[in-house]
Tab-separated table of C-alpha atoms in Angstrom:
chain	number	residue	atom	x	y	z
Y	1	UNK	CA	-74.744	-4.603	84.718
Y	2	UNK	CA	-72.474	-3.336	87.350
Y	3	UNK	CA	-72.804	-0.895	89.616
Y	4	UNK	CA	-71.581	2.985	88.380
Y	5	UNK	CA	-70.925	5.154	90.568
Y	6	UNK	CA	-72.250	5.741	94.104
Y	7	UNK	CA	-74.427	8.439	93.853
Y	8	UNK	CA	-76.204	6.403	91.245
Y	9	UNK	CA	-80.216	6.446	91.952
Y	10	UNK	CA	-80.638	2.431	93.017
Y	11	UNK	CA	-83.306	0.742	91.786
Y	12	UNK	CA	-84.195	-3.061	92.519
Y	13	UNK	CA	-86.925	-5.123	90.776
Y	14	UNK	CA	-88.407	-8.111	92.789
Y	15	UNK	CA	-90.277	-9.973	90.194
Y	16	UNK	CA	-92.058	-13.456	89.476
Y	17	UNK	CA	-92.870	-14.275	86.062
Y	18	UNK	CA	-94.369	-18.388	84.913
Y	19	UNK	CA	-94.581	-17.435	81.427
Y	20	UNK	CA	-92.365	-14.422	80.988
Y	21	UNK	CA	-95.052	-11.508	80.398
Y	22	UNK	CA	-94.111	-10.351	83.860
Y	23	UNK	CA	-90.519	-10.724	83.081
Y	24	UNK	CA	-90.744	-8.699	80.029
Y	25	UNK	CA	-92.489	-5.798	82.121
Y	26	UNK	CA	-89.148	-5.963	84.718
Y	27	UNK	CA	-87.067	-6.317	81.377
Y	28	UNK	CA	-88.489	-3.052	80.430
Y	29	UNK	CA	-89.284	-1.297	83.401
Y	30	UNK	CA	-84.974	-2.020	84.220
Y	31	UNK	CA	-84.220	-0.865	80.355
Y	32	UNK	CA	-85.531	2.781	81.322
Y	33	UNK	CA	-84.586	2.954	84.475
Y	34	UNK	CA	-80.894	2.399	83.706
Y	35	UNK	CA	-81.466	5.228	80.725
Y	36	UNK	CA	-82.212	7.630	83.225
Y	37	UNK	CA	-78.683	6.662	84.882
Y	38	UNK	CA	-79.879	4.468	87.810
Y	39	UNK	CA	-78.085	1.058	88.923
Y	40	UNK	CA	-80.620	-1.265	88.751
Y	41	UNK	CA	-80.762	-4.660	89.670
Y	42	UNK	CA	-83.721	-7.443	88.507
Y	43	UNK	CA	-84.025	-10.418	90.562
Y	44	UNK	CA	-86.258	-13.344	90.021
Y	45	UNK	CA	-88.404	-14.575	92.811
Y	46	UNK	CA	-87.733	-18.284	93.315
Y	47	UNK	CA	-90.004	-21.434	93.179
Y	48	UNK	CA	-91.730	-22.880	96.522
Y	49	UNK	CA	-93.445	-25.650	94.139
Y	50	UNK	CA	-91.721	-28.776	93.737
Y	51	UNK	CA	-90.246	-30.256	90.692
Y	52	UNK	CA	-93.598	-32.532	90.531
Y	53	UNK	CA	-95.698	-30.179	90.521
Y	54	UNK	CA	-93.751	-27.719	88.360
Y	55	UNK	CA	-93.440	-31.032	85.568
Y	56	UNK	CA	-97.255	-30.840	85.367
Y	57	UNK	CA	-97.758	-27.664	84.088
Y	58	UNK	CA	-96.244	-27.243	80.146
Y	59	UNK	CA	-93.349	-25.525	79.955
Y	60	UNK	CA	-93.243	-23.911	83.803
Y	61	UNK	CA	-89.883	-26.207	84.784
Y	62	UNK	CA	-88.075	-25.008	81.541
Y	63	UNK	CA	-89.182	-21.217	82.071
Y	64	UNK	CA	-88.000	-21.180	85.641
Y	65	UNK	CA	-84.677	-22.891	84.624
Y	66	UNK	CA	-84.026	-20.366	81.920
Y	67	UNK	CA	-85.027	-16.829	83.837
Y	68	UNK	CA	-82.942	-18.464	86.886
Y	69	UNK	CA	-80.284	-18.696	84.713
Y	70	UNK	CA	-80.483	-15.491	84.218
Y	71	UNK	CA	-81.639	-13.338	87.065
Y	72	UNK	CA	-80.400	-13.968	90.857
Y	73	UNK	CA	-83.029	-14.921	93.376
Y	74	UNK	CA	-83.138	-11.524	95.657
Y	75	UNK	CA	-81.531	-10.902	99.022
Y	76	UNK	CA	-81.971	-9.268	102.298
Y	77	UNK	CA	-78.763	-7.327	100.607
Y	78	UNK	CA	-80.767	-6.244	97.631
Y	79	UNK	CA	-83.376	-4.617	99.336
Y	80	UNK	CA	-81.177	-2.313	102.077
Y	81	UNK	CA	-78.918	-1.522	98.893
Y	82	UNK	CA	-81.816	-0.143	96.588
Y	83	UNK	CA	-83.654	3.497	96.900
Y	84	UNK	CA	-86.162	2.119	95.796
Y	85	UNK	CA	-87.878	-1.375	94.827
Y	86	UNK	CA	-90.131	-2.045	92.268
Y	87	UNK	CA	-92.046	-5.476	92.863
Y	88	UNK	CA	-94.054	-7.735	90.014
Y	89	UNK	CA	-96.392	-10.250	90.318
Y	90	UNK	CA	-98.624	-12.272	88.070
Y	91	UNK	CA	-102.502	-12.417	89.593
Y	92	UNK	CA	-103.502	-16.076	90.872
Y	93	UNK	CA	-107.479	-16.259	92.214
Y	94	UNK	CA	-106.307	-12.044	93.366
Y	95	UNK	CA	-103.365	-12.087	95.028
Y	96	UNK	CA	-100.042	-12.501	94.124
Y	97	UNK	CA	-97.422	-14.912	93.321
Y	98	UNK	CA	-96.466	-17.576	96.546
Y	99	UNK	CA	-92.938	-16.622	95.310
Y	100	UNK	CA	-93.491	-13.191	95.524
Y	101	UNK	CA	-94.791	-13.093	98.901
Y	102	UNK	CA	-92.264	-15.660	100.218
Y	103	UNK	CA	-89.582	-13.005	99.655
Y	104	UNK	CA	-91.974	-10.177	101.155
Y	105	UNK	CA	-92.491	-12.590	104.124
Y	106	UNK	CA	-88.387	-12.911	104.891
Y	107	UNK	CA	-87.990	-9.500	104.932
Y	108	UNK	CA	-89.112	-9.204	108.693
Y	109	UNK	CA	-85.249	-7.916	109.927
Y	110	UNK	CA	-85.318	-5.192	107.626
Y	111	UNK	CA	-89.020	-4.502	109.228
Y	112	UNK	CA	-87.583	-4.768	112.764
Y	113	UNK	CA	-84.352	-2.030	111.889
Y	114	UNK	CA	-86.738	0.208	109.935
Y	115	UNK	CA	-83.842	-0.349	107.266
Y	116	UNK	CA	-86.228	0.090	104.173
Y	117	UNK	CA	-88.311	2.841	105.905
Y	118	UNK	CA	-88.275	6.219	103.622
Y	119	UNK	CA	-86.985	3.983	100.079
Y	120	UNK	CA	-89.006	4.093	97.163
Y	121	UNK	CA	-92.112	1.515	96.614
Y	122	UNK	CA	-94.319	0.554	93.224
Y	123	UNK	CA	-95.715	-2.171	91.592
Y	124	UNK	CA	-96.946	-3.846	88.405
Y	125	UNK	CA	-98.693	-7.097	87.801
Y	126	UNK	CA	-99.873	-9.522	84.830
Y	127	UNK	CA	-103.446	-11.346	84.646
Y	128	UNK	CA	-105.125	-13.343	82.535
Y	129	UNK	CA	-108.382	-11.607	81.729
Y	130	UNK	CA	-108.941	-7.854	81.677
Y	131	UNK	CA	-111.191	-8.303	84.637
Y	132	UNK	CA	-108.569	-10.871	86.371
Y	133	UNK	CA	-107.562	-8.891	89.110
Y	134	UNK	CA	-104.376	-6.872	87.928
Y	135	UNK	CA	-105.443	-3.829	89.971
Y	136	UNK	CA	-106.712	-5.933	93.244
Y	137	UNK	CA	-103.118	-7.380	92.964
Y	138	UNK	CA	-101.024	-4.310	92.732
Y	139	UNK	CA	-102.625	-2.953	95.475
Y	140	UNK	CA	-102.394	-5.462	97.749
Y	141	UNK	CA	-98.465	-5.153	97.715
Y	142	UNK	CA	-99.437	-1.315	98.882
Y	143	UNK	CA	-99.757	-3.047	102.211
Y	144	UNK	CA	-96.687	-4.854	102.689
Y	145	UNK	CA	-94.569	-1.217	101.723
Y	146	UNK	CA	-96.895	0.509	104.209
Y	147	UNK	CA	-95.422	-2.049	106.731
Y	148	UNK	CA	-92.156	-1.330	105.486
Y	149	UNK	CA	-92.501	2.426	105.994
Y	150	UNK	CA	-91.669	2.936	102.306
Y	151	UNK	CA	-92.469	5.648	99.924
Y	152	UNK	CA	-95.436	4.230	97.993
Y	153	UNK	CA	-95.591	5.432	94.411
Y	154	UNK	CA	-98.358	4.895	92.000
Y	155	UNK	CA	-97.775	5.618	88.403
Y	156	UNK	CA	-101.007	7.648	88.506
Y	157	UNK	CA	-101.723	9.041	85.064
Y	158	UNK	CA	-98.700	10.983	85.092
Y	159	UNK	CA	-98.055	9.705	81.536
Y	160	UNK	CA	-100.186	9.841	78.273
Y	161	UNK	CA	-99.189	6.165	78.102
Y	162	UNK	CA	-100.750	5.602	81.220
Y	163	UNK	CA	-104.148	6.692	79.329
Y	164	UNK	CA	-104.082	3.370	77.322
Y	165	UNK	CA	-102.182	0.363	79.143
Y	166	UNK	CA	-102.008	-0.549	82.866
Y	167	UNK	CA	-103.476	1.403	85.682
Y	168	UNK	CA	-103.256	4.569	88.174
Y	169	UNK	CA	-101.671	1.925	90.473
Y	170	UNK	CA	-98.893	0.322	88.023
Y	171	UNK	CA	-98.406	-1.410	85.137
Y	172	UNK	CA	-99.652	-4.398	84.199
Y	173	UNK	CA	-100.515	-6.634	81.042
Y	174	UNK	CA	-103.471	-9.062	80.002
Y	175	UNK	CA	-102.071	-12.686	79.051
Y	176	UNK	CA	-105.161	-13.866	77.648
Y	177	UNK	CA	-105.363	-17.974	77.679
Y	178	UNK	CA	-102.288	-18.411	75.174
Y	179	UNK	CA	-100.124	-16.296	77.423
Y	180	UNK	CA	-99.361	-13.833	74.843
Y	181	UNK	CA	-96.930	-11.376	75.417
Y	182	UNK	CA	-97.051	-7.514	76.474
Y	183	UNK	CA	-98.152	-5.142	74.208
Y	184	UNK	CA	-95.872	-1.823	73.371
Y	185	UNK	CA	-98.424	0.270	74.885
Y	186	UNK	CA	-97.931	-2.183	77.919
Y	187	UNK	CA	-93.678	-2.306	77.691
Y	188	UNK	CA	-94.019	1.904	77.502
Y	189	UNK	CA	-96.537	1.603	80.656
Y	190	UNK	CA	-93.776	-0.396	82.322
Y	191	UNK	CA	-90.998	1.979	81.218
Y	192	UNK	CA	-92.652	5.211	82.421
Y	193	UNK	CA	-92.915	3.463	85.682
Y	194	UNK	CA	-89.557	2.634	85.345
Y	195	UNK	CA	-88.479	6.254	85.177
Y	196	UNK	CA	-90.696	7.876	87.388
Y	197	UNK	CA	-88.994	5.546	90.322
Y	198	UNK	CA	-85.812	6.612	88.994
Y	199	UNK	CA	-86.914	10.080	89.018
Y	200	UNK	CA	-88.798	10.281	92.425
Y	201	UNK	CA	-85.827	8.782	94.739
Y	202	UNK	CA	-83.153	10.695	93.271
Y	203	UNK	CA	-85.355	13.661	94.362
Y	204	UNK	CA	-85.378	12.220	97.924
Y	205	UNK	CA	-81.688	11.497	97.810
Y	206	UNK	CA	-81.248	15.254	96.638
Y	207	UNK	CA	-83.324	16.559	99.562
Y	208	UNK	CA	-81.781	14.387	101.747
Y	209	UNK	CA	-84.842	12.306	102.444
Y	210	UNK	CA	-83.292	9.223	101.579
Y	211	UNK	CA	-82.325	7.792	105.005
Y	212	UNK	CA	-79.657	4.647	103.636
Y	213	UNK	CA	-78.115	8.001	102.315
Y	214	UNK	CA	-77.931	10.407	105.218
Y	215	UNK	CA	-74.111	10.837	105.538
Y	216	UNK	CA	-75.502	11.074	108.935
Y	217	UNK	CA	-77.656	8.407	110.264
């Protein structure tokens, strides 16, 4: 989807998905958000494993060709043109995604200007198990926005949907070991958080607490 119109809320999700149950939470997450009138673009972390390893695991080389395919891999661009940035992660031993943090990691000139200080911040994950570490992992990429000087917003339980899928922190899902996909009660979890960025950084840009939007900085 192209861009609207300028004063269009701006909303970029940074995600990495293996099996696609984190991809369907960006799917829907990007579904709402464009509802609610934002421009939103989804990006797709890229692989740091090589093609061997990749070829041992079933069906990881033909997921990554098909979402690359379909999402770009992000940019320093993407991240100074959003208002806010939504990040997802699946939950490996705790912590997130290599990919994930890779593009976290490169984004120490935007650090240095202060250029994503005072945008938007959240985060959702996937795990296997309901005790896999979905919560640990969502807010460990608190600490990388606090870095950033972003605006870190948790979906809290600011939602009745929020009362039966993900967490205070984000949204997330539970896999399982057949990598089953989201529930609805997940997808809606996703979508509220979805919104709610929407909804909190056009407030900012209203007030004129965005800073990328300060007609004069």
């Amino acid at each position: 989807m192209t861009d609207s119109t300028p004063t269009s809320t701006r909303l970029l999700i940074v995600y990495y998905s293996r099996s696609g149950s984190v991809e369907a939470l960006a799917g829907a997450a990007a579904e709402a958000a464009r509802d609610a009138g934002a421009d939103v673009r989804v990006r797709r972390a890229r692989e740091v494993a090589d093609a061997a390893s990749m070829a041992k695991v079933d069906g990881w080389t033909e997921s990554a060709a098909r979402q690359n395919s379909l999402y770009e891999a992000p940019t320093h661009e993407d991240a100074e043109w959003a208002d806010a940035i939504l990040f997802g992660t699946p939950c490996y031993f705790g912590a997130m995604a290599t990919e994930l943090k890779n593009y976290l990691d490169l984004l120490g000139p935007q650090w240095k200007r202060g250029s994503l200080a005072g945008k938007v911040g959240g985060a959702f994950a996937a795990a296997s198990w309901p005790h896999g570490g979905s919560e640990v992992v969502t807010l460990s990429l608190y600490a990388p926005m606090a870095h950033l000087g972003m605006v870190i917003l948790p979906t809290g339980y600011t939602n009745e949907v929020m009362l039966e899928a993900g967490s205070p922190y984000g949204a997330s899902t539970i896999v399982g070991s057949k990598n089953q996909p989201p529930r609805m009660e997940d997808l809606d979890a996703a979508r509220h958080q979805g919104r709610r960025m929407v909804a909190i950084a056009g407030a900012l840009i209203a007030a004129g607490e965005m800073p990328s939007r300060r007609t004069d900085s």
